[in-house]
PDB file of C-alpha atoms in Angstrom:
ATOM      1  CA  MET A   1     -29.210 -18.067 -11.198  1.00  0.00           C
ATOM      2  CA  PRO A   2     -27.548 -19.880 -13.412  1.00  0.00           C
ATOM      3  CA  SER A   3     -29.454 -19.069 -16.864  1.00  0.00           C
ATOM      4  CA  VAL A   4     -29.249 -15.407 -15.673  1.00  0.00           C
ATOM      5  CA  VAL A   5     -24.829 -16.471 -15.192  1.00  0.00           C
ATOM      6  CA  LYS A   6     -25.009 -17.879 -18.678  1.00  0.00           C
ATOM      7  CA  ARG A   7     -26.585 -15.515 -19.987  1.00  0.00           C
ATOM      8  CA  VAL A   8     -23.552 -12.732 -18.152  1.00  0.00           C
ATOM      9  CA  GLN A   9     -21.042 -14.408 -20.617  1.00  0.00           C
ATOM     10  CA  GLN A  10     -21.952 -15.127 -23.028  1.00  0.00           C
ATOM     11  CA  LYS A  11     -23.044 -11.003 -23.620  1.00  0.00           C
ATOM     12  CA  ASN A  12     -20.393  -9.345 -22.997  1.00  0.00           C
ATOM     13  CA  VAL A  13     -18.896  -7.597 -26.697  1.00  0.00           C
ATOM     14  CA  MET A  14     -16.501 -10.076 -27.778  1.00  0.00           C
ATOM     15  CA  ASN A  15     -18.676 -12.689 -27.360  1.00  0.00           C
ATOM     16  CA  GLU A  16     -15.395 -13.684 -24.257  1.00  0.00           C
ATOM     17  CA  LYS A  17     -15.877 -14.795 -20.550  1.00  0.00           C
ATOM     18  CA  ASN A  18     -13.933 -12.798 -18.218  1.00  0.00           C
ATOM     19  CA  VAL A  19     -10.499 -14.113 -18.430  1.00  0.00           C
ATOM     20  CA  GLY A  20     -10.178 -13.924 -13.969  1.00  0.00           C
ATOM     21  CA  HIS A  21      -6.903 -14.175 -12.142  1.00  0.00           C
ATOM     22  CA  THR A  22      -4.533 -14.356 -14.600  1.00  0.00           C
ATOM     23  CA  ALA A  23      -0.169 -15.384 -12.754  1.00  0.00           C
ATOM     24  CA  ILE A  24      -0.423 -11.191 -13.864  1.00  0.00           C
ATOM     25  CA  SER A  25      -3.544 -10.273 -11.928  1.00  0.00           C
ATOM     26  CA  TYR A  26      -3.099 -12.304  -8.793  1.00  0.00           C
ATOM     27  CA  LEU A  27       1.056 -11.356  -8.630  1.00  0.00           C
ATOM     28  CA  LEU A  28      -0.306  -7.951  -9.421  1.00  0.00           C
ATOM     29  CA  THR A  29      -2.945  -7.953  -6.666  1.00  0.00           C
ATOM     30  CA  ILE A  30      -1.217  -9.838  -3.140  1.00  0.00           C
ATOM     31  CA  ILE A  31       1.252  -7.131  -4.605  1.00  0.00           C
ATOM     32  CA  ALA A  32      -0.820  -4.504  -4.100  1.00  0.00           C
ATOM     33  CA  ILE A  33      -3.104  -5.391  -0.940  1.00  0.00           C
ATOM     34  CA  GLY A  34       0.839  -5.035   0.757  1.00  0.00           C
ATOM     35  CA  ILE A  35       1.992  -2.325  -0.880  1.00  0.00           C
ATOM     36  CA  MET A  36      -2.070  -0.961   0.222  1.00  0.00           C
ATOM     37  CA  LEU A  37      -1.323  -2.101   4.265  1.00  0.00           C
ATOM     38  CA  TYR A  38       2.112  -1.648   4.868  1.00  0.00           C
ATOM     39  CA  ILE A  39       1.061   2.639   3.883  1.00  0.00           C
ATOM     40  CA  GLY A  40      -1.769   2.951   5.747  1.00  0.00           C
ATOM     41  CA  VAL A  41      -0.233   0.694   8.514  1.00  0.00           C
ATOM     42  CA  LYS A  42       2.939   2.691   7.867  1.00  0.00           C
ATOM     43  CA  TYR A  43       0.848   6.498   8.361  1.00  0.00           C
ATOM     44  CA  ILE A  44      -2.424   5.560  10.266  1.00  0.00           C
ATOM     45  CA  ASN A  45       0.076   7.397  13.787  1.00  0.00           C
ATOM     46  CA  SER A  46       1.383  10.308  11.256  1.00  0.00           C
ATOM     47  CA  VAL A  47       1.100  13.853  13.264  1.00  0.00           C
ATOM     48  CA  ASP A  48       0.835  14.796   9.269  1.00  0.00           C
ATOM     49  CA  THR A  49      -3.016  15.368   8.342  1.00  0.00           C
ATOM     50  CA  LEU A  50      -2.859  14.421   4.792  1.00  0.00           C
ATOM     51  CA  GLU A  51      -0.330  11.716   5.606  1.00  0.00           C
ATOM     52  CA  ARG A  52      -2.704  10.052   7.617  1.00  0.00           C
ATOM     53  CA  ALA A  53      -5.798  10.321   4.763  1.00  0.00           C
ATOM     54  CA  TYR A  54      -3.489   8.704   2.352  1.00  0.00           C
ATOM     55  CA  ALA A  55      -3.539   5.567   5.561  1.00  0.00           C
ATOM     56  CA  SER A  56      -7.678   5.894   5.024  1.00  0.00           C
ATOM     57  CA  TRP A  57      -7.215   5.704   1.980  1.00  0.00           C
ATOM     58  CA  ALA A  58      -4.683   2.620   1.772  1.00  0.00           C
ATOM     59  CA  PHE A  59      -7.129   0.446   4.177  1.00  0.00           C
ATOM     60  CA  LEU A  60      -9.320   1.248   2.161  1.00  0.00           C
ATOM     61  CA  PHE A  61      -7.778   0.337  -0.863  1.00  0.00           C
ATOM     62  CA  VAL A  62      -7.934  -2.987   0.790  1.00  0.00           C
ATOM     63  CA  VAL A  63     -10.896  -3.375   1.103  1.00  0.00           C
ATOM     64  CA  PHE A  64     -11.591  -2.702  -2.103  1.00  0.00           C
ATOM     65  CA  GLY A  65      -8.646  -4.980  -3.483  1.00  0.00           C
ATOM     66  CA  LEU A  66     -10.356  -7.315  -1.933  1.00  0.00           C
ATOM     67  CA  ILE A  67     -13.698  -7.351  -3.488  1.00  0.00           C
ATOM     68  CA  GLY A  68     -12.446  -7.140  -6.180  1.00  0.00           C
ATOM     69  CA  PHE A  69      -9.726 -10.433  -6.221  1.00  0.00           C
ATOM     70  CA  PHE A  70     -12.511 -12.714  -4.786  1.00  0.00           C
ATOM     71  CA  ALA A  71     -15.668 -11.258  -7.017  1.00  0.00           C
ATOM     72  CA  ILE A  72     -14.221 -11.514 -10.340  1.00  0.00           C
ATOM     73  CA  ASP A  73     -14.363 -14.830 -11.249  1.00  0.00           C
ATOM     74  CA  TYR A  74     -18.645 -14.938  -9.969  1.00  0.00           C
ATOM     75  CA  PHE A  75     -20.333 -13.043 -11.883  1.00  0.00           C
ATOM     76  CA  ASP A  76     -19.418 -14.796 -15.231  1.00  0.00           C
ATOM     77  CA  ASN A  77     -18.903 -18.738 -13.884  1.00  0.00           C
ATOM     78  CA  LYS A  78     -20.827 -18.773 -10.645  1.00  0.00           C
ATOM     79  CA  GLN A  79     -17.554 -19.493  -8.621  1.00  0.00           C
ATOM     80  CA  ILE A  80     -15.116 -17.497  -6.502  1.00  0.00           C
ATOM     81  CA  ASN A  81     -11.719 -18.773  -7.792  1.00  0.00           C
ATOM     82  CA  ILE A  82      -8.965 -17.499  -5.926  1.00  0.00           C
ATOM     83  CA  TYR A  83      -5.523 -19.399  -8.330  1.00  0.00           C
ATOM     84  CA  PRO A  84      -4.306 -17.188 -11.195  1.00  0.00           C
ATOM     85  CA  LYS A  85      -5.129 -19.488 -13.728  1.00  0.00           C
ATOM     86  CA  LYS A  86      -0.931 -21.092 -15.004  1.00  0.00           C
ATOM     87  CA  PHE A  87       0.482 -18.271 -16.976  1.00  0.00           C
ATOM     88  CA  ASN A  88       0.338 -20.752 -20.601  1.00  0.00           C
ATOM     89  CA  GLU A  89      -3.669 -19.761 -20.750  1.00  0.00           C
ATOM     90  CA  ILE A  90      -3.466 -15.492 -20.461  1.00  0.00           C
ATOM     91  CA  ASN A  91      -3.990 -14.963 -24.149  1.00  0.00           C
ATOM     92  CA  MET A  92      -0.652 -12.255 -23.935  1.00  0.00           C
ATOM     93  CA  PHE A  93      -1.093 -10.578 -27.919  1.00  0.00           C
ATOM     94  CA  ARG A  94      -4.606  -9.931 -26.286  1.00  0.00           C
ATOM     95  CA  PHE A  95      -3.508  -8.559 -23.236  1.00  0.00           C
ATOM     96  CA  VAL A  96      -0.318  -6.029 -24.810  1.00  0.00           C
ATOM     97  CA  ILE A  97      -2.921  -4.812 -26.923  1.00  0.00           C
ATOM     98  CA  ALA A  98      -4.987  -4.089 -24.138  1.00  0.00           C
ATOM     99  CA  THR A  99      -2.993  -2.812 -22.241  1.00  0.00           C
ATOM    100  CA  ILE A 100      -1.546  -0.339 -24.860  1.00  0.00           C
ATOM    101  CA  ILE A 101      -4.420   0.676 -26.061  1.00  0.00           C
ATOM    102  CA  MET A 102      -5.926   2.001 -22.723  1.00  0.00           C
ATOM    103  CA  PHE A 103      -2.355   3.708 -21.074  1.00  0.00           C
ATOM    104  CA  ILE A 104      -2.232   5.406 -23.968  1.00  0.00           C
ATOM    105  CA  GLY A 105      -6.430   6.802 -24.115  1.00  0.00           C
ATOM    106  CA  GLY A 106      -5.816   7.377 -20.358  1.00  0.00           C
ATOM    107  CA  MET A 107      -2.741   9.335 -21.599  1.00  0.00           C
ATOM    108  CA  TYR A 108      -4.098  11.927 -23.223  1.00  0.00           C
ATOM    109  CA  ILE A 109      -6.954  12.339 -21.617  1.00  0.00           C
ATOM    110  CA  ASP A 110      -4.547  13.553 -18.957  1.00  0.00           C
ATOM    111  CA  PHE A 111      -2.350  15.933 -22.036  1.00  0.00           C
ATOM    112  CA  VAL A 112      -5.845  17.280 -22.710  1.00  0.00           C
ATOM    113  CA  THR A 113      -6.987  17.800 -18.963  1.00  0.00           C
ATOM    114  CA  ARG A 114      -4.102  19.328 -18.560  1.00  0.00           C
ATOM    115  CA  LEU A 115      -3.662  17.841 -14.824  1.00  0.00           C
ATOM    116  CA  THR A 116      -1.121  18.931 -12.268  1.00  0.00           C
ATOM    117  CA  ILE A 117      -2.233  18.850  -8.970  1.00  0.00           C
ATOM    118  CA  ARG A 118       0.640  17.189  -6.468  1.00  0.00           C
ATOM    119  CA  TYR A 119       0.513  15.520  -2.985  1.00  0.00           C
ATOM    120  CA  ALA A 120       3.202  14.618  -0.231  1.00  0.00           C
ATOM    121  CA  LEU A 121       4.266  11.057   1.372  1.00  0.00           C
ATOM    122  CA  SER A 122       7.881  10.549   0.886  1.00  0.00           C
ATOM    123  CA  ASP A 123       8.717   9.986  -3.041  1.00  0.00           C
ATOM    124  CA  THR A 124       9.373   5.941  -2.026  1.00  0.00           C
ATOM    125  CA  ASP A 125       5.989   5.785  -0.607  1.00  0.00           C
ATOM    126  CA  LEU A 126       3.830   7.925  -2.878  1.00  0.00           C
ATOM    127  CA  ILE A 127       4.849   6.728  -6.087  1.00  0.00           C
ATOM    128  CA  LEU A 128       3.893   3.116  -4.691  1.00  0.00           C
ATOM    129  CA  TYR A 129       0.956   4.655  -3.645  1.00  0.00           C
ATOM    130  CA  TYR A 130      -0.407   6.076  -6.685  1.00  0.00           C
ATOM    131  CA  ILE A 131       0.466   2.530  -8.580  1.00  0.00           C
ATOM    132  CA  PHE A 132      -0.540  -0.705  -6.678  1.00  0.00           C
ATOM    133  CA  ALA A 133      -3.710   1.572  -5.609  1.00  0.00           C
ATOM    134  CA  GLY A 134      -4.565   2.011  -9.191  1.00  0.00           C
ATOM    135  CA  ILE A 135      -4.994  -1.817  -9.518  1.00  0.00           C
ATOM    136  CA  CYS A 136      -7.044  -1.932  -6.564  1.00  0.00           C
ATOM    137  CA  GLU A 137      -9.104   0.356  -8.438  1.00  0.00           C
ATOM    138  CA  GLU A 138      -9.500  -1.848 -11.177  1.00  0.00           C
ATOM    139  CA  LEU A 139     -10.259  -4.721  -8.952  1.00  0.00           C
ATOM    140  CA  PHE A 140     -13.407  -3.104  -7.521  1.00  0.00           C
ATOM    141  CA  PHE A 141     -14.552  -0.656 -10.218  1.00  0.00           C
ATOM    142  CA  ARG A 142     -13.665  -2.750 -13.417  1.00  0.00           C
ATOM    143  CA  ALA A 143     -13.731  -6.815 -11.857  1.00  0.00           C
ATOM    144  CA  PHE A 144     -16.286  -6.926  -9.285  1.00  0.00           C
ATOM    145  CA  LEU A 145     -19.152  -2.252 -10.037  1.00  0.00           C
ATOM    146  CA  LEU A 146     -18.944  -3.816 -13.655  1.00  0.00           C
ATOM    147  CA  ASN A 147     -19.706  -7.070 -13.461  1.00  0.00           C
ATOM    148  CA  PHE A 148     -22.294  -6.835 -10.031  1.00  0.00           C
ATOM    149  CA  LEU A 149     -24.026  -3.992 -12.451  1.00  0.00           C
ATOM    150  CA  ILE A 150     -24.665  -6.190 -15.668  1.00  0.00           C
ATOM    151  CA  PHE A 151     -25.264  -9.099 -13.768  1.00  0.00           C
ATOM    152  CA  ILE A 152     -28.453  -7.507 -11.721  1.00  0.00           C
ATOM    153  CA  LEU A 153     -29.510  -4.556 -15.473  1.00  0.00           C
ATOM    154  CA  THR A 154     -29.788  -8.122 -17.446  1.00  0.00           C
ATOM    155  CA  LYS A 155     -30.816 -10.348 -13.619  1.00  0.00           C
ATOM    156  CA  LYS A 156     -34.107  -7.559 -13.485  1.00  0.00           C
ATOM    157  CA  SER A 157     -34.531  -5.440 -16.969  1.00  0.00           C
ATOM    158  CA  LYS A 158     -35.333  -6.456 -20.765  1.00  0.00           C
ATOM    159  CA  LEU A 159     -33.382  -4.132 -21.850  1.00  0.00           C
ATOM    160  CA  PRO A 160     -31.047  -4.563 -25.187  1.00  0.00           C
ATOM    161  CA  HIS A 161     -28.033  -6.005 -23.973  1.00  0.00           C
ATOM    162  CA  PRO A 162     -25.527  -2.995 -25.075  1.00  0.00           C
ATOM    163  CA  VAL A 163     -27.250  -0.645 -23.143  1.00  0.00           C
ATOM    164  CA  VAL A 164     -26.921  -2.743 -21.254  1.00  0.00           C
ATOM    165  CA  LEU A 165     -23.632  -2.665 -21.262  1.00  0.00           C
ATOM    166  CA  LEU A 166     -23.804   1.228 -21.162  1.00  0.00           C
ATOM    167  CA  ILE A 167     -25.728   2.148 -17.933  1.00  0.00           C
ATOM    168  CA  ALA A 168     -23.123  -0.496 -16.165  1.00  0.00           C
ATOM    169  CA  LEU A 169     -20.473   1.314 -17.742  1.00  0.00           C
ATOM    170  CA  ALA A 170     -21.923   4.419 -16.863  1.00  0.00           C
ATOM    171  CA  GLY A 171     -22.472   3.566 -13.203  1.00  0.00           C
ATOM    172  CA  SER A 172     -19.259   2.077 -12.765  1.00  0.00           C
ATOM    173  CA  SER A 173     -17.236   5.411 -13.361  1.00  0.00           C
ATOM    174  CA  VAL A 174     -19.902   7.863 -12.079  1.00  0.00           C
ATOM    175  CA  ALA A 175     -19.070   5.715  -9.094  1.00  0.00           C
ATOM    176  CA  PHE A 176     -15.155   5.606 -10.411  1.00  0.00           C
ATOM    177  CA  MET A 177     -14.803   9.200 -10.103  1.00  0.00           C
ATOM    178  CA  ALA A 178     -18.213  10.094  -7.082  1.00  0.00           C
ATOM    179  CA  ILE A 179     -15.470   8.295  -5.221  1.00  0.00           C
ATOM    180  CA  HIS A 180     -11.967  11.105  -6.272  1.00  0.00           C
ATOM    181  CA  LEU A 181     -14.307  13.970  -4.847  1.00  0.00           C
ATOM    182  CA  GLN A 182     -13.027  13.810  -1.047  1.00  0.00           C
ATOM    183  CA  VAL A 183      -9.691  14.384  -3.267  1.00  0.00           C
ATOM    184  CA  TYR A 184     -10.477  15.968  -6.089  1.00  0.00           C
ATOM    185  CA  GLY A 185     -12.971  18.752  -4.576  1.00  0.00           C
ATOM    186  CA  SER A 186     -14.203  21.111  -7.131  1.00  0.00           C
ATOM    187  CA  ASN A 187     -11.294  20.188  -9.816  1.00  0.00           C
ATOM    188  CA  GLN A 188     -12.922  20.037 -12.552  1.00  0.00           C
ATOM    189  CA  ALA A 189      -9.902  18.595 -15.171  1.00  0.00           C
ATOM    190  CA  MET A 190      -9.357  15.922 -12.158  1.00  0.00           C
ATOM    191  CA  LEU A 191     -12.967  14.848 -12.520  1.00  0.00           C
ATOM    192  CA  VAL A 192     -13.131  15.202 -15.713  1.00  0.00           C
ATOM    193  CA  SER A 193      -9.654  13.218 -16.106  1.00  0.00           C
ATOM    194  CA  THR A 194     -11.070  10.945 -14.002  1.00  0.00           C
ATOM    195  CA  LEU A 195     -14.591   9.918 -15.535  1.00  0.00           C
ATOM    196  CA  LEU A 196     -13.433   9.896 -18.820  1.00  0.00           C
ATOM    197  CA  GLY A 197     -10.671   7.951 -17.581  1.00  0.00           C
ATOM    198  CA  GLY A 198     -13.362   5.081 -16.559  1.00  0.00           C
ATOM    199  CA  PHE A 199     -15.496   4.761 -19.969  1.00  0.00           C
ATOM    200  CA  LEU A 200     -11.729   3.903 -20.799  1.00  0.00           C
ATOM    201  CA  LEU A 201     -11.079   1.029 -18.578  1.00  0.00           C
ATOM    202  CA  GLY A 202     -14.664   0.023 -17.602  1.00  0.00           C
ATOM    203  CA  GLY A 203     -14.879   0.519 -21.646  1.00  0.00           C
ATOM    204  CA  GLY A 204     -11.378  -1.151 -22.085  1.00  0.00           C
ATOM    205  CA  TYR A 205     -12.478  -4.288 -19.906  1.00  0.00           C
ATOM    206  CA  LEU A 206     -15.319  -5.220 -22.126  1.00  0.00           C
ATOM    207  CA  ILE A 207     -14.645  -4.968 -24.897  1.00  0.00           C
ATOM    208  CA  PHE A 208     -11.112  -7.417 -23.504  1.00  0.00           C
ATOM    209  CA  ARG A 209     -12.435  -9.229 -20.389  1.00  0.00           C
ATOM    210  CA  ASP A 210      -8.407  -8.707 -18.924  1.00  0.00           C
ATOM    211  CA  ILE A 211      -8.590  -7.011 -15.629  1.00  0.00           C
ATOM    212  CA  SER A 212      -4.358  -7.836 -16.106  1.00  0.00           C
ATOM    213  CA  ALA A 213      -4.639  -5.196 -18.667  1.00  0.00           C
ATOM    214  CA  ASN A 214      -6.387  -3.416 -17.078  1.00  0.00           C
ATOM    215  CA  MET A 215      -4.326  -3.383 -14.301  1.00  0.00           C
ATOM    216  CA  GLY A 216      -0.880  -2.710 -16.815  1.00  0.00           C
ATOM    217  CA  ALA A 217      -2.556   0.349 -17.913  1.00  0.00           C
ATOM    218  CA  HIS A 218      -3.334   1.961 -14.829  1.00  0.00           C
ATOM    219  CA  ALA A 219      -0.148   1.544 -12.893  1.00  0.00           C
ATOM    220  CA  LEU A 220       2.194   2.305 -16.099  1.00  0.00           C
ATOM    221  CA  LYS A 221      -0.511   5.140 -16.210  1.00  0.00           C
ATOM    222  CA  ASN A 222       0.002   6.336 -12.956  1.00  0.00           C
ATOM    223  CA  ALA A 223       3.300   5.709 -12.718  1.00  0.00           C
ATOM    224  CA  LEU A 224       4.463   7.708 -16.148  1.00  0.00           C
ATOM    225  CA  GLY A 225       2.236  10.756 -14.253  1.00  0.00           C
ATOM    226  CA  TYR A 226       4.582  10.864 -10.770  1.00  0.00           C
ATOM    227  CA  ILE A 227       7.316  11.040 -13.522  1.00  0.00           C
ATOM    228  CA  ASN A 228       5.558  13.489 -15.165  1.00  0.00           C
ATOM    229  CA  LEU A 229       4.711  15.172 -11.313  1.00  0.00           C
ATOM    230  CA  VAL A 230       0.865  14.382 -12.864  1.00  0.00           C
ATOM    231  CA  LYS A 231      -1.262  13.296  -9.899  1.00  0.00           C
ATOM    232  CA  PHE A 232      -4.179  11.451 -10.595  1.00  0.00           C
TER     233      PHE A 232
END
């Protein structure tokens, strides 16, 4: 097991160890889980079917957030860290660059696919939902699932590492799209945008290995999308 962990640790795109929890990702995680709990509890007994659906999804995002929160360091470091690194250990330049790249890329994807779907909840709760649901998604689909697939493929196969990364990236991106099927249904623009967004965010995580950058990009993208009446 330790040798496998070492191989995974040494064979990401930039030969960087996973940054793991930082003060930024730790704070965003705690807030996101709290917001999802708030929305879930507030709307779970609503007479409105759509509001109850939002509550159910909010509770699911709580589970996603908790899984990613505890798993983020495991696959690289064979340990579970629940405390953030000191702020001065964060590579701020890499964090800012990674956030900007993924944010711009995500907004471009949405512009090309011209998303226009809208939903309900109160205005305040809705923007909180979209911003912090994205953070929980990053914790699960990138910090946990992408790392898990790399770990398993590295351990069980003899595939070249670039192929392992590509398969893991594709698998986590397809799963990211699949979880949205119940919400988006046959809306092809939404599904294509979600799939491409999964590749973009997953690729960004493989390159920069900083989940806080993924969180920042996803949250900013969702916030700007809400302002422009674009839901994703």
